[in-house]
Amino acid sequence: MKKLLKELTEITGPCGFEEEVAIYIANRLRDSVDSIEADHAGNLIVSKKGKNPGPKILVAAHMDEVGFIVKKVEANGLLRFEKLGGHDDRVLLSQRVQIRTAAGLRTGVIGTISAHMMKYDDPGKVRKHNELYIDVGAASQQEAKKLGIEIGDPISWFPHFDELTETRVAGKSFDDRAGCAVLVKAMEELAAEDFAGEFVGIFTVQEEVGLRGARVASHQLTGDVAIALDTTAVSDTPESMMDNTLALGEGTGIKVMDFSLIANKKIREHLVKLANEHQINCQLEIFPGIGTDAGEFSLAHSGIPSGVLSIPSRNAHSSNEVMDLGDLEATKELLKVFVQNMGYAKDYKFNIS
């Protein structure tokens, strides 16, 4: 799982530019699933049939990462940029980035003033992204063009993968390449003999700019159950707003609610029951500050019973996200046992009789 996560996070694939991620996943899964296709939005849809007839589960993980896009090349060769997805302007300064150009990958640095200049500045000021620039080493527009840089080129954080301890790692784009890794491994490890029905994996696009890929996929596909795999922000660090309701290393998060979804109660209870029976570490998650692809699937057609498995992380949407590999494994194991024990849509409806 660690190697897979590292390889996935090395790919530049911000919102709207997920093709390289999709190619990697398609090549990886080609011999492990029954069908692979890409829809017109760019979602990668893979399916695996169980040995016997049974319910159909849709499991979504988004391929895009928060990133940027080249907006303008200044006369002196510095690049202006726009955001793709949600960023905190406070963490942008002096960060390394990677630009995907038609000529290949280029490295850049988001500029900042030297510390020696601080006495001439307001030290409390946070400059907005549209006041900032990326330095790629070019001294003119012409030099930037020779480097292959064009308006519209996608930009991501510069890839790295640091093993902080045996179980904890830091890197970029864990949101949501970690969910993609879980889905890939679950599809590889579950044989047709292990479950009944159909297991559909949906690697979605443009989640970070409004769940757009999931919306398109939810119009095409229907199933008995939908599960989203995504990262979620923990609350176990010392900042004053943290309430210690979700912690790194304490297992997969089972969603209760966020701003896009109040999880189906019976699915949530089923996940908790399976986690307890199989001794899989889990924790309940209530966090209104985020949304996931499950929000779109819950509203599709006549409503698909939906839930979320969340992978805890620190420093979300930054160049140095941190997660515990034990939480990643717990998420994968709980997904697998849920696929093996999933019910039909009717099993998750309100009982009014």
Short mmCIF file of C-alpha atoms in Angstrom, two decimals:
data_model
loop_
_atom_site.label_atom_id
_atom_site.label_comp_id
_atom_site.label_asym_id
_atom_site.label_seq_id
_atom_site.Cartn_x
_atom_site.Cartn_y
_atom_site.Cartn_z
CA MET A 1 0.00 0.00 0.00
CA LYS A 2 2.85 2.40 0.83
CA LYS A 3 4.49 1.90 -2.57
CA LEU A 4 1.17 2.37 -4.37
CA LEU A 5 0.44 5.57 -2.44
CA LYS A 6 3.91 6.92 -3.23
CA GLU A 7 3.51 6.24 -6.95
CA LEU A 8 0.05 7.81 -7.07
CA THR A 9 1.19 10.96 -5.29
CA GLU A 10 4.12 11.43 -7.68
CA ILE A 11 1.66 12.19 -10.49
CA THR A 12 0.67 15.78 -11.29
CA GLY A 13 -3.12 15.74 -11.52
CA PRO A 14 -5.00 18.77 -10.19
CA CYS A 15 -8.68 19.41 -10.92
CA GLY A 16 -9.44 19.04 -14.61
CA PHE A 17 -6.06 17.47 -15.38
CA GLU A 18 -6.48 13.95 -13.97
CA GLU A 19 -5.67 12.00 -17.15
CA GLU A 20 -2.24 10.75 -16.04
CA VAL A 21 -3.73 9.45 -12.80
CA ALA A 22 -6.48 7.65 -14.72
CA ILE A 23 -3.93 6.06 -17.08
CA TYR A 24 -1.86 4.82 -14.15
CA ILE A 25 -4.88 3.28 -12.39
CA ALA A 26 -6.28 1.74 -15.59
CA ASN A 27 -2.94 0.08 -16.36
CA ARG A 28 -2.67 -1.18 -12.80
CA LEU A 29 -6.17 -2.69 -12.69
CA ARG A 30 -6.44 -4.03 -16.24
CA ASP A 31 -5.88 -7.65 -15.22
CA SER A 32 -7.87 -7.47 -11.97
CA VAL A 33 -11.31 -6.29 -13.10
CA ASP A 34 -13.94 -7.24 -15.67
CA SER A 35 -14.34 -3.86 -17.37
CA ILE A 36 -12.66 -0.46 -17.56
CA GLU A 37 -13.97 2.66 -19.25
CA ALA A 38 -13.67 6.43 -19.06
CA ASP A 39 -16.74 8.64 -19.40
CA HIS A 40 -16.89 12.00 -21.17
CA ALA A 41 -16.14 13.90 -17.94
CA GLY A 42 -12.96 11.91 -17.39
CA ASN A 43 -14.17 9.61 -14.61
CA LEU A 44 -12.56 6.17 -14.69
CA ILE A 45 -15.18 3.47 -14.08
CA VAL A 46 -14.10 -0.11 -13.35
CA SER A 47 -16.27 -3.09 -12.52
CA LYS A 48 -15.71 -6.46 -10.90
CA LYS A 49 -18.39 -9.17 -10.80
CA GLY A 50 -18.79 -11.53 -7.89
CA LYS A 51 -19.23 -15.28 -8.40
CA ASN A 52 -22.95 -15.19 -7.61
CA PRO A 53 -25.74 -12.65 -8.19
CA GLY A 54 -26.14 -10.02 -5.50
CA PRO A 55 -26.33 -6.30 -4.76
CA LYS A 56 -24.34 -3.64 -6.61
CA ILE A 57 -22.05 -1.25 -4.76
CA LEU A 58 -20.60 1.97 -6.15
CA VAL A 59 -17.36 3.06 -4.48
CA ALA A 60 -15.94 6.49 -5.39
CA ALA A 61 -12.51 8.01 -4.79
CA HIS A 62 -11.44 11.24 -6.47
CA MET A 63 -8.30 11.43 -8.57
CA ASP A 64 -7.83 15.20 -8.51
CA GLU A 65 -5.65 17.09 -6.09
CA VAL A 66 -5.78 20.75 -5.19
CA GLY A 67 -3.41 22.66 -7.42
CA PHE A 68 -2.99 25.72 -9.59
CA ILE A 69 -2.99 26.77 -13.24
CA VAL A 70 -0.75 29.20 -15.14
CA LYS A 71 -2.70 32.42 -15.68
CA LYS A 72 -0.11 34.80 -17.10
CA VAL A 73 3.59 35.03 -17.91
CA GLU A 74 5.01 38.40 -16.89
CA ALA A 75 7.59 40.26 -18.98
CA ASN A 76 10.32 39.23 -16.51
CA GLY A 77 9.43 35.51 -16.79
CA LEU A 78 7.55 35.18 -13.49
CA LEU A 79 4.27 33.29 -13.62
CA ARG A 80 0.95 34.44 -12.24
CA PHE A 81 -1.39 31.63 -11.26
CA GLU A 82 -4.95 30.81 -10.32
CA LYS A 83 -6.13 28.22 -7.78
CA LEU A 84 -7.66 24.85 -8.62
CA GLY A 85 -9.50 23.84 -5.47
CA GLY A 86 -9.32 25.16 -1.92
CA HIS A 87 -6.05 26.58 -0.62
CA ASP A 88 -4.98 28.53 2.45
CA ASP A 89 -2.96 31.50 1.20
CA ARG A 90 -0.91 31.39 4.40
CA VAL A 91 0.89 28.19 3.33
CA LEU A 92 1.80 29.18 -0.24
CA LEU A 93 4.95 31.22 0.29
CA SER A 94 8.30 29.70 -0.74
CA GLN A 95 6.76 26.34 -1.68
CA ARG A 96 8.13 24.22 -4.52
CA VAL A 97 5.68 23.37 -7.30
CA GLN A 98 5.70 21.26 -10.44
CA ILE A 99 4.27 22.45 -13.75
CA ARG A 100 3.12 19.98 -16.39
CA THR A 101 3.94 21.43 -19.80
CA ALA A 102 3.70 19.99 -23.30
CA ALA A 103 7.50 19.66 -23.15
CA GLY A 104 7.54 17.85 -19.79
CA LEU A 105 7.60 18.67 -16.09
CA ARG A 106 9.16 21.92 -14.86
CA THR A 107 10.00 22.93 -11.29
CA GLY A 108 9.08 26.32 -9.86
CA VAL A 109 9.05 28.15 -6.53
CA ILE A 110 6.27 30.39 -5.22
CA GLY A 111 8.11 33.60 -4.44
CA THR A 112 8.25 35.56 -1.21
CA ILE A 113 10.21 38.55 0.09
CA SER A 114 13.52 37.91 1.81
CA ALA A 115 13.50 37.96 5.61
CA HIS A 116 15.76 41.03 5.44
CA MET A 117 12.88 42.97 3.85
CA MET A 118 10.41 42.22 6.63
CA LYS A 119 11.14 45.48 8.49
CA TYR A 120 9.81 47.35 5.45
CA ASP A 121 6.66 45.25 5.29
CA ASP A 122 3.63 44.50 7.45
CA PRO A 123 4.68 41.19 9.08
CA GLY A 124 1.04 40.30 9.79
CA LYS A 125 -0.05 40.66 6.19
CA VAL A 126 -1.13 37.56 4.30
CA ARG A 127 -0.74 38.14 0.59
CA LYS A 128 -3.50 36.64 -1.55
CA HIS A 129 -2.57 34.14 -4.22
CA ASN A 130 -3.25 36.68 -6.99
CA GLU A 131 -0.50 38.88 -5.54
CA LEU A 132 2.00 36.04 -5.66
CA TYR A 133 4.10 34.56 -8.48
CA ILE A 134 6.01 31.43 -9.43
CA ASP A 135 9.69 31.65 -10.32
CA VAL A 136 10.78 29.00 -12.87
CA GLY A 137 14.19 30.54 -13.49
CA ALA A 138 13.16 32.33 -16.66
CA ALA A 139 14.23 35.96 -17.09
CA SER A 140 11.68 36.82 -19.79
CA GLN A 141 8.49 35.70 -21.48
CA GLN A 142 10.59 34.29 -24.29
CA GLU A 143 12.67 32.18 -21.89
CA ALA A 144 9.52 30.86 -20.22
CA LYS A 145 8.14 29.92 -23.62
CA LYS A 146 11.38 28.07 -24.47
CA LEU A 147 10.87 26.07 -21.28
CA GLY A 148 7.51 24.99 -22.74
CA ILE A 149 5.38 26.96 -20.30
CA GLU A 150 2.02 28.12 -21.62
CA ILE A 151 -1.08 29.73 -20.15
CA GLY A 152 -3.37 26.93 -18.93
CA ASP A 153 -0.61 24.54 -17.83
CA PRO A 154 -1.54 22.70 -14.59
CA ILE A 155 0.54 23.06 -11.44
CA SER A 156 0.79 20.84 -8.37
CA TRP A 157 2.88 20.80 -5.24
CA PHE A 158 6.32 19.32 -5.91
CA PRO A 159 6.08 15.59 -5.17
CA HIS A 160 7.83 14.05 -2.21
CA PHE A 161 7.14 11.09 0.06
CA ASP A 162 8.73 11.16 3.50
CA GLU A 163 8.59 8.26 5.94
CA LEU A 164 8.41 10.04 9.30
CA THR A 165 8.15 6.77 11.24
CA GLU A 166 7.38 3.16 10.33
CA THR A 167 3.68 4.00 10.10
CA ARG A 168 3.45 7.74 9.46
CA VAL A 169 4.19 9.40 6.14
CA ALA A 170 4.12 12.91 4.71
CA GLY A 171 3.56 14.00 1.14
CA LYS A 172 1.38 15.92 -1.27
CA SER A 173 -2.03 14.92 -2.71
CA PHE A 174 -2.90 12.28 -0.10
CA ASP A 175 -6.31 13.90 -0.64
CA ASP A 176 -7.40 11.80 -2.37
CA ARG A 177 -4.74 9.55 -3.84
CA ALA A 178 -4.99 7.71 -0.52
CA GLY A 179 -8.64 6.91 -1.29
CA CYS A 180 -7.62 5.84 -4.80
CA ALA A 181 -4.97 3.53 -3.31
CA VAL A 182 -7.54 1.94 -0.99
CA LEU A 183 -9.96 1.36 -3.86
CA VAL A 184 -7.26 -0.08 -6.15
CA LYS A 185 -6.02 -2.49 -3.48
CA ALA A 186 -9.52 -3.61 -2.50
CA MET A 187 -10.34 -4.40 -6.15
CA GLU A 188 -7.07 -6.30 -6.53
CA GLU A 189 -7.45 -8.29 -3.33
CA LEU A 190 -11.12 -9.30 -3.62
CA ALA A 191 -11.53 -12.32 -5.87
CA ALA A 192 -14.84 -13.10 -7.57
CA GLU A 193 -15.28 -16.00 -5.14
CA ASP A 194 -15.09 -13.60 -2.19
CA PHE A 195 -18.34 -11.71 -2.79
CA ALA A 196 -21.71 -11.75 -4.52
CA GLY A 197 -23.03 -9.03 -6.82
CA GLU A 198 -21.04 -6.28 -8.47
CA PHE A 199 -18.28 -4.02 -7.17
CA VAL A 200 -17.99 -0.82 -9.21
CA GLY A 201 -15.06 1.52 -8.60
CA ILE A 202 -15.45 5.13 -9.74
CA PHE A 203 -12.28 7.21 -9.80
CA THR A 204 -13.79 10.67 -10.13
CA VAL A 205 -12.58 13.99 -11.48
CA GLN A 206 -12.95 17.57 -10.24
CA GLU A 207 -14.14 16.70 -6.74
CA GLU A 208 -12.21 19.61 -5.26
CA VAL A 209 -14.15 22.15 -7.34
CA GLY A 210 -17.67 20.97 -6.51
CA LEU A 211 -18.02 17.16 -6.78
CA ARG A 212 -18.40 17.59 -10.54
CA GLY A 213 -17.21 14.15 -11.65
CA ALA A 214 -19.42 12.43 -9.10
CA ARG A 215 -22.40 14.40 -10.36
CA VAL A 216 -21.84 13.14 -13.91
CA ALA A 217 -21.23 9.57 -12.73
CA SER A 218 -24.32 9.60 -10.52
CA HIS A 219 -26.49 10.43 -13.56
CA GLN A 220 -25.14 7.38 -15.42
CA LEU A 221 -24.85 4.74 -12.72
CA THR A 222 -27.14 3.32 -10.13
CA GLY A 223 -26.59 0.78 -7.42
CA ASP A 224 -27.87 -0.55 -4.13
CA VAL A 225 -25.22 1.26 -2.07
CA ALA A 226 -22.69 4.05 -2.62
CA ILE A 227 -19.56 4.57 -0.54
CA ALA A 228 -17.07 7.43 -0.93
CA LEU A 229 -13.45 7.02 0.12
CA ASP A 230 -11.80 10.30 1.05
CA THR A 231 -9.42 11.87 3.52
CA THR A 232 -10.66 13.99 6.39
CA ALA A 233 -9.04 16.53 8.69
CA VAL A 234 -8.22 15.31 12.19
CA SER A 235 -8.77 17.44 15.28
CA ASP A 236 -5.98 16.08 17.53
CA THR A 237 -3.44 18.92 17.33
CA PRO A 238 -3.05 21.83 19.82
CA GLU A 239 -4.81 24.63 17.91
CA SER A 240 -7.62 26.25 19.91
CA MET A 241 -10.42 25.16 17.57
CA MET A 242 -9.50 21.46 17.76
CA ASP A 243 -11.86 19.24 19.76
CA ASN A 244 -10.10 15.83 19.65
CA THR A 245 -13.04 14.07 18.03
CA LEU A 246 -10.94 12.46 15.29
CA ALA A 247 -7.32 11.38 15.67
CA LEU A 248 -4.48 10.14 13.53
CA GLY A 249 -3.72 6.46 14.09
CA GLU A 250 -7.09 5.60 15.65
CA GLY A 251 -8.53 3.87 12.58
CA THR A 252 -10.78 4.64 9.66
CA GLY A 253 -13.43 7.31 10.04
CA ILE A 254 -17.04 6.23 9.57
CA LYS A 255 -18.97 9.28 8.45
CA VAL A 256 -21.99 10.47 10.41
CA MET A 257 -22.35 13.80 8.60
CA ASP A 258 -20.63 16.56 6.68
CA PHE A 259 -21.99 19.51 4.70
CA SER A 260 -22.79 17.34 1.64
CA LEU A 261 -24.28 14.31 3.38
CA ILE A 262 -25.99 12.94 6.42
CA ALA A 263 -24.87 9.35 6.03
CA ASN A 264 -27.49 6.64 5.74
CA LYS A 265 -28.02 5.50 9.33
CA LYS A 266 -28.29 1.79 8.54
CA ILE A 267 -25.15 1.82 6.40
CA ARG A 268 -23.26 3.59 9.18
CA GLU A 269 -24.48 1.07 11.74
CA HIS A 270 -23.58 -1.82 9.41
CA LEU A 271 -20.05 -0.45 8.99
CA VAL A 272 -19.60 -0.07 12.75
CA LYS A 273 -20.90 -3.61 13.34
CA LEU A 274 -18.52 -5.10 10.77
CA ALA A 275 -15.57 -3.12 12.16
CA ASN A 276 -16.27 -4.44 15.65
CA GLU A 277 -16.74 -8.02 14.44
CA HIS A 278 -13.49 -7.98 12.46
CA GLN A 279 -11.52 -5.97 15.03
CA ILE A 280 -10.87 -3.11 12.61
CA ASN A 281 -10.07 0.19 14.31
CA CYS A 282 -12.65 2.85 13.54
CA GLN A 283 -13.94 6.20 14.79
CA LEU A 284 -17.12 8.11 14.05
CA GLU A 285 -16.78 11.36 12.14
CA ILE A 286 -18.92 14.47 12.32
CA PHE A 287 -17.28 17.31 10.42
CA PRO A 288 -19.45 19.91 8.64
CA GLY A 289 -16.39 21.58 7.08
CA ILE A 290 -16.06 19.21 4.10
CA GLY A 291 -18.06 17.35 1.48
CA THR A 292 -17.47 14.16 -0.49
CA ASP A 293 -18.63 12.42 -3.65
CA ALA A 294 -21.17 10.49 -1.56
CA GLY A 295 -23.23 13.66 -1.37
CA GLU A 296 -23.92 13.47 -5.10
CA PHE A 297 -24.69 9.74 -5.11
CA SER A 298 -27.11 10.12 -2.21
CA LEU A 299 -29.21 12.46 -4.37
CA ALA A 300 -29.04 10.47 -7.61
CA HIS A 301 -32.08 8.81 -9.19
CA SER A 302 -34.45 7.94 -6.34
CA GLY A 303 -31.61 8.29 -3.83
CA ILE A 304 -28.80 5.76 -3.40
CA PRO A 305 -28.17 4.79 0.25
CA SER A 306 -24.74 6.30 0.87
CA GLY A 307 -21.92 6.38 3.38
CA VAL A 308 -18.29 7.42 3.64
CA LEU A 309 -15.08 5.86 4.89
CA SER A 310 -12.66 8.65 5.82
CA ILE A 311 -8.88 8.41 6.05
CA PRO A 312 -7.63 10.75 8.81
CA SER A 313 -4.95 13.27 7.81
CA ARG A 314 -3.17 16.35 9.06
CA ASN A 315 -2.32 19.51 7.10
CA ALA A 316 -4.97 18.84 4.45
CA HIS A 317 -4.64 20.73 1.14
CA SER A 318 -1.03 21.60 1.85
CA SER A 319 2.24 20.37 0.37
CA ASN A 320 2.91 18.28 3.49
CA GLU A 321 -0.12 16.20 4.38
CA VAL A 322 0.50 13.59 7.08
CA MET A 323 -1.26 10.27 7.56
CA ASP A 324 -0.91 6.97 9.38
CA LEU A 325 -0.60 3.86 7.21
CA GLY A 326 -2.53 1.90 9.82
CA ASP A 327 -5.58 4.08 9.14
CA LEU A 328 -5.14 3.43 5.42
CA GLU A 329 -5.09 -0.34 5.99
CA ALA A 330 -8.10 -0.16 8.30
CA THR A 331 -10.05 1.71 5.62
CA LYS A 332 -9.18 -0.91 3.01
CA GLU A 333 -10.07 -3.84 5.29
CA LEU A 334 -13.41 -2.35 6.29
CA LEU A 335 -14.27 -1.64 2.65
CA LYS A 336 -13.49 -5.25 1.74
CA VAL A 337 -15.63 -6.78 4.47
CA PHE A 338 -18.47 -4.39 3.64
CA VAL A 339 -18.39 -5.47 -0.02
CA GLN A 340 -18.52 -9.07 1.16
CA ASN A 341 -21.50 -8.36 3.43
CA MET A 342 -23.33 -5.56 1.62
CA GLY A 343 -27.12 -5.55 1.40
CA TYR A 344 -29.61 -4.44 -1.19
CA ALA A 345 -31.03 -0.91 -1.23
CA LYS A 346 -34.19 -2.13 0.51
CA ASP A 347 -32.10 -3.29 3.48
CA TYR A 348 -31.01 0.29 4.16
CA LYS A 349 -34.40 1.99 3.87
CA PHE A 350 -36.53 3.28 6.75
CA ASN A 351 -38.68 0.54 8.22
CA ILE A 352 -42.23 1.98 8.25
CA SER A 353 -44.17 -1.26 8.57
#
